Amino acid sequence: MKTFDKTVLAAIGLFFGTIPAFAGAGHDHGHKGHSHGAAAASESRIVELATAEVKGLVKKQKLESSWDKVAVKNVSRAGTLKHWVVQYENAAIKDASKSNLYVILTPEGTVKAVNFKGIEKPHSHGSGAPHVH
């Protein structure tokens, strides 16, 4: 009987001892077309995030207060990385080069830039990685 107990315990130990070997780095759960990265944001969520960014810049006095009440003029996707570009137009600004504000966000909704030019071609600063503003 003692031999049987030892054999059963050894078999159980061997079974449970090998399970972690199957869950190492590089294992696969059958991912078909998806990743564990952040999910892409919807257009309505992108508009919410961009508008919050504009309001935050007004609050920090980085933008004139008239930008606080401006509605979205256009929402589009641009560039090879398919960034979101949310455009606002402010009729109270007479300088045409400063009357359109662009908020550029990643597909997931991270703000990458806010400027008056829109999205530019990818470029790098010296030895840095290519990016857009």
Coordinates of C-alpha atoms in Angstrom, one line a residue:
M1 CA 0.0 0.0 0.0
K2 CA 2.9 2.4 0.8
T3 CA 4.3 1.8 -2.6
F4 CA 1.0 2.6 -4.2
D5 CA 0.7 5.9 -2.2
K6 CA 4.2 6.9 -3.2
T7 CA 3.5 6.1 -6.9
V8 CA 0.3 8.1 -6.8
L9 CA 2.0 11.1 -5.1
A10 CA 4.9 10.9 -7.6
A11 CA 2.4 10.9 -10.5
I12 CA 0.5 13.9 -9.1
G13 CA 3.7 15.8 -8.5
L14 CA 5.0 15.1 -12.0
F15 CA 1.6 16.2 -13.5
F16 CA 1.4 19.5 -11.6
G17 CA 5.1 20.1 -12.0
T18 CA 4.9 20.1 -15.8
I19 CA 2.0 22.5 -16.1
P20 CA 4.0 25.7 -15.8
A21 CA 6.2 24.5 -18.7
F22 CA 3.3 25.0 -21.0
A23 CA 2.7 28.7 -20.0
G24 CA 6.1 30.2 -20.7
A25 CA 7.0 33.2 -22.8
G26 CA 5.9 33.0 -26.4
H27 CA 2.9 30.8 -25.7
D28 CA -0.3 31.4 -27.7
H29 CA -3.9 31.5 -26.9
G30 CA -5.0 31.4 -30.5
H31 CA -5.1 35.2 -31.0
K32 CA -6.8 35.7 -34.3
G33 CA -6.6 39.4 -35.3
H34 CA -6.4 40.9 -31.9
S35 CA -3.8 41.9 -29.3
H36 CA -3.7 42.7 -25.6
G37 CA -2.9 46.4 -26.4
A38 CA -5.3 49.2 -25.8
A39 CA -8.5 49.1 -27.9
A40 CA -9.1 51.7 -30.5
A41 CA -11.4 54.5 -29.3
S42 CA -14.6 55.4 -31.0
E43 CA -15.0 58.7 -32.9
S44 CA -17.4 60.0 -30.2
R45 CA -14.8 59.1 -27.5
I46 CA -12.1 60.8 -29.5
V47 CA -14.2 64.0 -29.7
E48 CA -14.7 63.9 -25.9
L49 CA -11.0 63.5 -25.3
A50 CA -10.0 66.3 -27.8
T51 CA -12.6 68.7 -26.4
A52 CA -11.4 68.0 -22.8
E53 CA -7.8 68.8 -24.0
V54 CA -8.9 72.1 -25.5
K55 CA -10.8 73.0 -22.4
G56 CA -7.8 72.1 -20.3
L57 CA -5.5 74.3 -22.4
V58 CA -8.0 77.2 -21.9
K59 CA -8.1 76.6 -18.2
K60 CA -4.2 76.7 -18.1
Q61 CA -4.4 79.9 -20.2
K62 CA -2.4 78.3 -23.0
L63 CA -5.3 79.1 -25.4
E64 CA -7.6 82.2 -25.5
S65 CA -10.9 81.8 -23.5
S66 CA -12.9 82.0 -26.8
W67 CA -11.7 78.4 -27.6
D68 CA -13.7 77.1 -24.6
K69 CA -17.1 77.4 -26.5
V70 CA -16.0 76.3 -30.0
A71 CA -17.6 73.3 -31.5
V72 CA -15.9 70.6 -33.6
K73 CA -15.6 71.4 -37.3
N74 CA -14.2 68.1 -38.6
V75 CA -13.0 64.7 -37.4
S76 CA -10.8 62.6 -39.7
R77 CA -8.0 60.0 -39.7
A78 CA -4.6 60.8 -41.2
G79 CA -1.1 59.6 -41.7
T80 CA 0.3 56.1 -41.9
L81 CA -0.5 55.5 -38.2
K82 CA -4.1 56.6 -38.7
H83 CA -4.1 59.2 -36.0
W84 CA -7.3 61.0 -35.3
V85 CA -7.4 64.7 -36.2
V86 CA -10.1 66.8 -34.5
Q87 CA -10.4 70.3 -36.0
Y88 CA -12.0 73.3 -34.3
E89 CA -12.6 76.6 -36.0
N90 CA -12.8 79.8 -33.9
A91 CA -14.6 82.7 -35.7
A92 CA -13.5 85.1 -32.9
I93 CA -9.9 84.7 -34.0
K94 CA -9.2 87.1 -36.9
D95 CA -5.7 85.8 -37.7
A96 CA -6.5 83.0 -40.3
S97 CA -3.3 81.1 -39.3
K98 CA -4.6 80.8 -35.7
S99 CA -8.3 80.4 -36.3
N100 CA -8.2 76.6 -36.8
L101 CA -7.0 74.4 -34.0
Y102 CA -6.1 70.7 -34.5
V103 CA -5.9 68.1 -31.8
I104 CA -4.1 65.0 -32.9
L105 CA -4.7 61.7 -31.1
T106 CA -3.6 58.1 -31.4
P107 CA -6.1 55.5 -32.5
E108 CA -6.5 54.7 -28.8
G109 CA -7.1 58.3 -27.8
T110 CA -3.8 59.6 -26.4
V111 CA -3.3 63.2 -27.3
K112 CA -0.1 63.5 -29.3
A113 CA -0.2 67.2 -30.3
V114 CA -2.3 70.3 -30.4
N115 CA -1.5 72.9 -33.0
F116 CA -2.7 75.4 -35.7
K117 CA -1.3 73.4 -38.7
G118 CA -2.9 70.0 -38.5
I119 CA -1.0 66.7 -39.0
E120 CA 2.4 66.9 -40.6
K121 CA 4.4 64.3 -42.4
P122 CA 6.3 61.9 -40.0
H123 CA 9.7 63.3 -39.2
S124 CA 12.4 63.0 -36.5
H125 CA 14.4 65.4 -34.5
G126 CA 18.0 64.3 -34.9
S127 CA 18.4 60.6 -34.0
G128 CA 14.9 60.3 -32.6
A129 CA 12.2 58.0 -33.9
P130 CA 9.9 59.3 -36.7
H131 CA 6.7 60.9 -35.3
V132 CA 4.1 63.5 -36.1
H133 CA 3.0 66.6 -34.3

